[in-house]
Amino acid sequence: MKVTERLTLYAVTDGLGAGEGELKKIFDAIEGGVSALQIRQKDGLRGFETVMRAIHERCENTGALLLVDDDADFAMEFADGVHLGADDESISLVRKRAPSGFIIGATAKTAEAARRAEGEGADYLGCGAMFPSVTKPGAVPMTKEKLTEIVGAVSIPVVAIGGITAENICSLEGLGLTGVAVSEGIFGGKDVKARAEKLRTLCEKLFKNTKE
């Protein structure tokens, strides 16, 4: 399955937590049809190796892509790829030591940054924040015009992120996006599976014409 096809609905978890409840939410999201899952753990993922193996196995069963935030070395051991922010290790350095097929995502706020990330070897871009975000309340808003400029500047897939829910996702139609990255819109309610299912259905309708 192509990377593009696995970025339609990209779930971002805000940590694995200390109990089984958080893991159940992740499994419910996968079962609900997320096509990619990014594990974001502020204090690092060392010590969560067994949990990550279980998540990776579940993702492989459904064809979902498993990504890790920031930690490229951990991602090479336990996931399909890594998402790198502006303050993380450079894309080019990670690409040099990454195995074949390893996925590298990058955050881009401008067309210039997007072109640079693509040139260094990024496989896709995450751009936002499109709407006010509970997960990152201080995130700088991105206009649709700026997002469209970024999409037009690169040939790799672009995923929008930031406060995206089933209620506002339709306003992102026609911008050339491959898909959306969602955190609170999936994990912020009781029925995670149902929330994921609803968003997956909407994504498949909205993002049919994507970059290959």
PDB file of C-alpha atoms in Angstrom:
ATOM      1  CA  MET A   1       0.000   0.000   0.000  1.00  0.00           C
ATOM      2  CA  LYS A   2       1.348   3.437  -0.958  1.00  0.00           C
ATOM      3  CA  VAL A   3       2.206   6.022   1.703  1.00  0.00           C
ATOM      4  CA  THR A   4      -0.464   8.328   0.246  1.00  0.00           C
ATOM      5  CA  GLU A   5      -3.182   5.744   0.850  1.00  0.00           C
ATOM      6  CA  ARG A   6      -2.075   5.364   4.470  1.00  0.00           C
ATOM      7  CA  LEU A   7      -2.336   9.038   5.395  1.00  0.00           C
ATOM      8  CA  THR A   8      -6.051   9.592   4.820  1.00  0.00           C
ATOM      9  CA  LEU A   9      -6.915   9.585   8.516  1.00  0.00           C
ATOM     10  CA  TYR A  10      -3.859  10.071  10.688  1.00  0.00           C
ATOM     11  CA  ALA A  11      -4.551   9.722  14.417  1.00  0.00           C
ATOM     12  CA  VAL A  12      -2.198  11.373  16.907  1.00  0.00           C
ATOM     13  CA  THR A  13      -2.229  10.134  20.480  1.00  0.00           C
ATOM     14  CA  ASP A  14      -1.004  12.429  23.250  1.00  0.00           C
ATOM     15  CA  GLY A  15       0.873   9.682  25.097  1.00  0.00           C
ATOM     16  CA  LEU A  16       0.430   6.058  26.119  1.00  0.00           C
ATOM     17  CA  GLY A  17      -0.534   6.771  29.726  1.00  0.00           C
ATOM     18  CA  ALA A  18       0.013   4.551  32.711  1.00  0.00           C
ATOM     19  CA  GLY A  19      -2.967   2.235  32.458  1.00  0.00           C
ATOM     20  CA  GLU A  20      -4.769  -0.021  29.999  1.00  0.00           C
ATOM     21  CA  GLY A  21      -7.398   2.623  29.256  1.00  0.00           C
ATOM     22  CA  GLU A  22      -5.134   4.597  26.927  1.00  0.00           C
ATOM     23  CA  LEU A  23      -4.057   1.463  25.081  1.00  0.00           C
ATOM     24  CA  LYS A  24      -7.686   0.476  24.598  1.00  0.00           C
ATOM     25  CA  LYS A  25      -8.391   3.881  23.047  1.00  0.00           C
ATOM     26  CA  ILE A  26      -5.531   3.338  20.606  1.00  0.00           C
ATOM     27  CA  PHE A  27      -6.781  -0.124  19.675  1.00  0.00           C
ATOM     28  CA  ASP A  28     -10.305   1.269  19.247  1.00  0.00           C
ATOM     29  CA  ALA A  29      -8.985   3.972  16.925  1.00  0.00           C
ATOM     30  CA  ILE A  30      -7.175   1.374  14.823  1.00  0.00           C
ATOM     31  CA  GLU A  31     -10.285  -0.786  14.706  1.00  0.00           C
ATOM     32  CA  GLY A  32     -12.302   2.300  13.747  1.00  0.00           C
ATOM     33  CA  GLY A  33     -10.267   2.679  10.580  1.00  0.00           C
ATOM     34  CA  VAL A  34      -7.418   5.120  11.138  1.00  0.00           C
ATOM     35  CA  SER A  35      -4.928   4.641   8.309  1.00  0.00           C
ATOM     36  CA  ALA A  36      -1.947   5.980  10.275  1.00  0.00           C
ATOM     37  CA  LEU A  37      -1.195   6.340  13.971  1.00  0.00           C
ATOM     38  CA  GLN A  38       1.407   8.618  15.535  1.00  0.00           C
ATOM     39  CA  ILE A  39       2.497   7.973  19.109  1.00  0.00           C
ATOM     40  CA  ARG A  40       3.476  11.227  20.787  1.00  0.00           C
ATOM     41  CA  GLN A  41       5.026  10.746  24.232  1.00  0.00           C
ATOM     42  CA  LYS A  42       6.440  13.884  25.870  1.00  0.00           C
ATOM     43  CA  ASP A  43       8.753  12.013  28.246  1.00  0.00           C
ATOM     44  CA  GLY A  44      10.028   9.565  25.622  1.00  0.00           C
ATOM     45  CA  LEU A  45       9.055   6.010  24.727  1.00  0.00           C
ATOM     46  CA  ARG A  46      11.873   4.067  26.328  1.00  0.00           C
ATOM     47  CA  GLY A  47      10.203   1.603  28.686  1.00  0.00           C
ATOM     48  CA  PHE A  48       7.159   1.237  26.420  1.00  0.00           C
ATOM     49  CA  GLU A  49       8.759  -1.331  24.096  1.00  0.00           C
ATOM     50  CA  THR A  50       6.289  -4.129  24.888  1.00  0.00           C
ATOM     51  CA  VAL A  51       3.310  -1.823  24.395  1.00  0.00           C
ATOM     52  CA  MET A  52       4.730  -0.549  21.123  1.00  0.00           C
ATOM     53  CA  ARG A  53       5.161  -4.086  19.814  1.00  0.00           C
ATOM     54  CA  ALA A  54       1.513  -4.769  20.574  1.00  0.00           C
ATOM     55  CA  ILE A  55       0.419  -1.559  18.830  1.00  0.00           C
ATOM     56  CA  HIS A  56       2.602  -2.300  15.813  1.00  0.00           C
ATOM     57  CA  GLU A  57       1.146  -5.785  15.503  1.00  0.00           C
ATOM     58  CA  ARG A  58      -2.384  -4.377  15.600  1.00  0.00           C
ATOM     59  CA  CYS A  59      -1.474  -1.779  12.963  1.00  0.00           C
ATOM     60  CA  GLU A  60       0.034  -4.424  10.706  1.00  0.00           C
ATOM     61  CA  ASN A  61      -3.187  -6.431  10.923  1.00  0.00           C
ATOM     62  CA  THR A  62      -5.192  -3.510   9.522  1.00  0.00           C
ATOM     63  CA  GLY A  63      -2.557  -1.996   7.234  1.00  0.00           C
ATOM     64  CA  ALA A  64      -2.247   1.153   9.317  1.00  0.00           C
ATOM     65  CA  LEU A  65       1.055   3.011   9.386  1.00  0.00           C
ATOM     66  CA  LEU A  66       2.682   3.366  12.826  1.00  0.00           C
ATOM     67  CA  LEU A  67       4.765   6.481  13.445  1.00  0.00           C
ATOM     68  CA  VAL A  68       6.667   7.834  16.435  1.00  0.00           C
ATOM     69  CA  ASP A  69       7.087  11.494  17.270  1.00  0.00           C
ATOM     70  CA  ASP A  70      10.666  12.872  17.452  1.00  0.00           C
ATOM     71  CA  ASP A  71      12.664   9.725  18.334  1.00  0.00           C
ATOM     72  CA  ALA A  72      13.997   8.345  15.041  1.00  0.00           C
ATOM     73  CA  ASP A  73      16.115   5.591  16.614  1.00  0.00           C
ATOM     74  CA  PHE A  74      13.191   4.247  18.609  1.00  0.00           C
ATOM     75  CA  ALA A  75      11.006   4.451  15.516  1.00  0.00           C
ATOM     76  CA  MET A  76      13.480   2.374  13.512  1.00  0.00           C
ATOM     77  CA  GLU A  77      13.108  -0.392  16.088  1.00  0.00           C
ATOM     78  CA  PHE A  78       9.406  -0.349  16.815  1.00  0.00           C
ATOM     79  CA  ALA A  79       7.510   1.552  14.105  1.00  0.00           C
ATOM     80  CA  ASP A  80       7.238   2.240  10.386  1.00  0.00           C
ATOM     81  CA  GLY A  81       8.508   5.787  10.582  1.00  0.00           C
ATOM     82  CA  VAL A  82       9.063   9.005  12.501  1.00  0.00           C
ATOM     83  CA  HIS A  83       7.596  12.498  12.444  1.00  0.00           C
ATOM     84  CA  LEU A  84      10.190  15.231  12.931  1.00  0.00           C
ATOM     85  CA  GLY A  85       9.503  18.750  14.132  1.00  0.00           C
ATOM     86  CA  ALA A  86      11.605  21.849  13.551  1.00  0.00           C
ATOM     87  CA  ASP A  87      13.642  21.279  16.737  1.00  0.00           C
ATOM     88  CA  ASP A  88      14.309  17.569  16.139  1.00  0.00           C
ATOM     89  CA  GLU A  89      17.166  15.841  14.352  1.00  0.00           C
ATOM     90  CA  SER A  90      17.469  16.881  10.716  1.00  0.00           C
ATOM     91  CA  ILE A  91      15.609  14.922   8.059  1.00  0.00           C
ATOM     92  CA  SER A  92      18.765  14.406   6.008  1.00  0.00           C
ATOM     93  CA  LEU A  93      20.682  12.846   8.920  1.00  0.00           C
ATOM     94  CA  VAL A  94      17.841  10.475   9.740  1.00  0.00           C
ATOM     95  CA  ARG A  95      17.464   9.528   6.080  1.00  0.00           C
ATOM     96  CA  LYS A  96      21.157   8.644   5.818  1.00  0.00           C
ATOM     97  CA  ARG A  97      20.951   5.947   8.490  1.00  0.00           C
ATOM     98  CA  ALA A  98      17.329   4.855   8.061  1.00  0.00           C
ATOM     99  CA  PRO A  99      16.561   1.447   6.551  1.00  0.00           C
ATOM    100  CA  SER A 100      14.899   1.151   3.163  1.00  0.00           C
ATOM    101  CA  GLY A 101      11.198   1.958   3.294  1.00  0.00           C
ATOM    102  CA  PHE A 102      11.422   3.927   6.547  1.00  0.00           C
ATOM    103  CA  ILE A 103       8.890   6.792   6.536  1.00  0.00           C
ATOM    104  CA  ILE A 104       9.909  10.309   7.542  1.00  0.00           C
ATOM    105  CA  GLY A 105       7.309  12.991   8.092  1.00  0.00           C
ATOM    106  CA  ALA A 106       8.050  16.640   8.773  1.00  0.00           C
ATOM    107  CA  THR A 107       6.254  19.730  10.004  1.00  0.00           C
ATOM    108  CA  ALA A 108       6.158  22.670   7.596  1.00  0.00           C
ATOM    109  CA  LYS A 109       4.769  26.147   8.238  1.00  0.00           C
ATOM    110  CA  THR A 110       5.815  27.770   4.957  1.00  0.00           C
ATOM    111  CA  ALA A 111       6.282  26.806   1.315  1.00  0.00           C
ATOM    112  CA  GLU A 112      10.020  27.375   1.698  1.00  0.00           C
ATOM    113  CA  ALA A 113      10.212  24.990   4.653  1.00  0.00           C
ATOM    114  CA  ALA A 114       8.099  22.470   2.748  1.00  0.00           C
ATOM    115  CA  ARG A 115      10.419  22.492  -0.266  1.00  0.00           C
ATOM    116  CA  ARG A 116      13.448  22.159   2.006  1.00  0.00           C
ATOM    117  CA  ALA A 117      11.917  19.179   3.842  1.00  0.00           C
ATOM    118  CA  GLU A 118      11.103  17.444   0.573  1.00  0.00           C
ATOM    119  CA  GLY A 119      14.628  18.059  -0.687  1.00  0.00           C
ATOM    120  CA  GLU A 120      16.105  16.508   2.464  1.00  0.00           C
ATOM    121  CA  GLY A 121      14.055  13.342   2.026  1.00  0.00           C
ATOM    122  CA  ALA A 122      10.727  13.780   3.805  1.00  0.00           C
ATOM    123  CA  ASP A 123       7.944  11.457   2.638  1.00  0.00           C
ATOM    124  CA  TYR A 124       5.064  13.678   3.751  1.00  0.00           C
ATOM    125  CA  LEU A 125       4.318  16.965   5.510  1.00  0.00           C
ATOM    126  CA  GLY A 126       2.077  17.876   8.432  1.00  0.00           C
ATOM    127  CA  CYS A 127       0.753  21.456   8.278  1.00  0.00           C
ATOM    128  CA  GLY A 128      -1.331  23.514  10.686  1.00  0.00           C
ATOM    129  CA  ALA A 129      -2.850  24.511  13.007  1.00  0.00           C
ATOM    130  CA  MET A 130      -5.974  24.772  10.899  1.00  0.00           C
ATOM    131  CA  PHE A 131      -8.340  25.322  13.840  1.00  0.00           C
ATOM    132  CA  PRO A 132      -7.942  26.066  17.571  1.00  0.00           C
ATOM    133  CA  SER A 133      -6.453  22.988  19.208  1.00  0.00           C
ATOM    134  CA  VAL A 134      -7.003  21.571  22.686  1.00  0.00           C
ATOM    135  CA  THR A 135      -3.830  19.491  22.363  1.00  0.00           C
ATOM    136  CA  LYS A 136      -1.658  22.467  21.365  1.00  0.00           C
ATOM    137  CA  PRO A 137      -3.481  25.633  22.461  1.00  0.00           C
ATOM    138  CA  GLY A 138      -0.528  27.870  21.630  1.00  0.00           C
ATOM    139  CA  ALA A 139      -0.142  26.678  18.042  1.00  0.00           C
ATOM    140  CA  VAL A 140       0.061  29.418  15.404  1.00  0.00           C
ATOM    141  CA  PRO A 141      -3.000  29.343  13.108  1.00  0.00           C
ATOM    142  CA  MET A 142      -2.526  28.548   9.420  1.00  0.00           C
ATOM    143  CA  THR A 143      -4.770  30.020   6.751  1.00  0.00           C
ATOM    144  CA  LYS A 144      -6.189  27.965   3.906  1.00  0.00           C
ATOM    145  CA  GLU A 145      -4.280  30.220   1.512  1.00  0.00           C
ATOM    146  CA  LYS A 146      -0.973  29.376   3.216  1.00  0.00           C
ATOM    147  CA  LEU A 147      -1.841  25.668   3.229  1.00  0.00           C
ATOM    148  CA  THR A 148      -2.703  25.754  -0.476  1.00  0.00           C
ATOM    149  CA  GLU A 149       0.632  27.454  -1.162  1.00  0.00           C
ATOM    150  CA  ILE A 150       2.471  24.658   0.662  1.00  0.00           C
ATOM    151  CA  VAL A 151       0.561  21.929  -1.172  1.00  0.00           C
ATOM    152  CA  GLY A 152       1.446  23.543  -4.485  1.00  0.00           C
ATOM    153  CA  ALA A 153       5.127  23.843  -3.591  1.00  0.00           C
ATOM    154  CA  VAL A 154       5.832  20.112  -3.175  1.00  0.00           C
ATOM    155  CA  SER A 155       5.126  16.773  -4.800  1.00  0.00           C
ATOM    156  CA  ILE A 156       4.867  14.771  -1.560  1.00  0.00           C
ATOM    157  CA  PRO A 157       1.610  14.270   0.413  1.00  0.00           C
ATOM    158  CA  VAL A 158       0.420  17.029   2.730  1.00  0.00           C
ATOM    159  CA  VAL A 159      -1.718  16.351   5.811  1.00  0.00           C
ATOM    160  CA  ALA A 160      -3.532  19.117   7.681  1.00  0.00           C
ATOM    161  CA  ILE A 161      -3.479  19.145  11.476  1.00  0.00           C
ATOM    162  CA  GLY A 162      -4.861  21.208  14.344  1.00  0.00           C
ATOM    163  CA  GLY A 163      -8.301  21.083  15.924  1.00  0.00           C
ATOM    164  CA  ILE A 164      -9.837  19.005  13.132  1.00  0.00           C
ATOM    165  CA  THR A 165     -13.152  17.314  13.939  1.00  0.00           C
ATOM    166  CA  ALA A 166     -16.057  15.699  12.108  1.00  0.00           C
ATOM    167  CA  GLU A 167     -17.825  19.054  12.357  1.00  0.00           C
ATOM    168  CA  ASN A 168     -15.199  21.181  10.572  1.00  0.00           C
ATOM    169  CA  ILE A 169     -13.355  18.741   8.317  1.00  0.00           C
ATOM    170  CA  CYS A 170     -15.541  19.444   5.277  1.00  0.00           C
ATOM    171  CA  SER A 171     -14.180  22.993   5.099  1.00  0.00           C
ATOM    172  CA  LEU A 172     -10.820  21.476   4.060  1.00  0.00           C
ATOM    173  CA  GLU A 173     -12.184  19.980   0.859  1.00  0.00           C
ATOM    174  CA  GLY A 174     -10.565  21.026  -2.401  1.00  0.00           C
ATOM    175  CA  LEU A 175      -7.222  22.140  -0.931  1.00  0.00           C
ATOM    176  CA  GLY A 176      -5.196  19.303  -2.438  1.00  0.00           C
ATOM    177  CA  LEU A 177      -4.670  17.501   0.857  1.00  0.00           C
ATOM    178  CA  THR A 178      -3.908  13.805   1.162  1.00  0.00           C
ATOM    179  CA  GLY A 179      -5.663  13.609   4.521  1.00  0.00           C
ATOM    180  CA  VAL A 180      -5.883  14.988   8.045  1.00  0.00           C
ATOM    181  CA  ALA A 181      -4.149  14.376  11.363  1.00  0.00           C
ATOM    182  CA  VAL A 182      -6.525  14.258  14.317  1.00  0.00           C
ATOM    183  CA  SER A 183      -5.976  13.968  18.059  1.00  0.00           C
ATOM    184  CA  GLU A 184      -8.790  15.349  20.234  1.00  0.00           C
ATOM    185  CA  GLY A 185     -11.337  14.735  17.456  1.00  0.00           C
ATOM    186  CA  ILE A 186     -10.739  10.990  17.874  1.00  0.00           C
ATOM    187  CA  PHE A 187      -9.448  10.468  21.402  1.00  0.00           C
ATOM    188  CA  GLY A 188     -11.410  13.250  23.113  1.00  0.00           C
ATOM    189  CA  GLY A 189     -14.693  11.358  23.419  1.00  0.00           C
ATOM    190  CA  LYS A 190     -16.013   8.160  24.978  1.00  0.00           C
ATOM    191  CA  ASP A 191     -16.618   6.127  21.805  1.00  0.00           C
ATOM    192  CA  VAL A 192     -13.244   6.362  20.087  1.00  0.00           C
ATOM    193  CA  LYS A 193     -14.046   3.677  17.527  1.00  0.00           C
ATOM    194  CA  ALA A 194     -17.235   5.418  16.393  1.00  0.00           C
ATOM    195  CA  ARG A 195     -15.460   8.783  16.157  1.00  0.00           C
ATOM    196  CA  ALA A 196     -12.718   7.223  14.037  1.00  0.00           C
ATOM    197  CA  GLU A 197     -15.250   5.477  11.804  1.00  0.00           C
ATOM    198  CA  LYS A 198     -17.137   8.711  11.159  1.00  0.00           C
ATOM    199  CA  LEU A 199     -13.975  10.631  10.311  1.00  0.00           C
ATOM    200  CA  ARG A 200     -12.683   7.823   8.070  1.00  0.00           C
ATOM    201  CA  THR A 201     -15.917   7.894   6.055  1.00  0.00           C
ATOM    202  CA  LEU A 202     -15.665  11.670   5.662  1.00  0.00           C
ATOM    203  CA  CYS A 203     -11.982  11.497   4.707  1.00  0.00           C
ATOM    204  CA  GLU A 204     -12.587   8.947   1.994  1.00  0.00           C
ATOM    205  CA  LYS A 205     -15.154  11.273   0.426  1.00  0.00           C
ATOM    206  CA  LEU A 206     -13.103  14.445   0.772  1.00  0.00           C
ATOM    207  CA  PHE A 207      -9.619  13.336  -0.219  1.00  0.00           C
ATOM    208  CA  LYS A 208     -10.079  11.144  -3.278  1.00  0.00           C
ATOM    209  CA  ASN A 209      -7.769  13.085  -5.597  1.00  0.00           C
ATOM    210  CA  THR A 210      -4.405  13.025  -3.848  1.00  0.00           C
ATOM    211  CA  LYS A 211      -0.755  13.108  -4.814  1.00  0.00           C
ATOM    212  CA  GLU A 212       0.722   9.714  -5.576  1.00  0.00           C
TER     213      GLU A 212
END
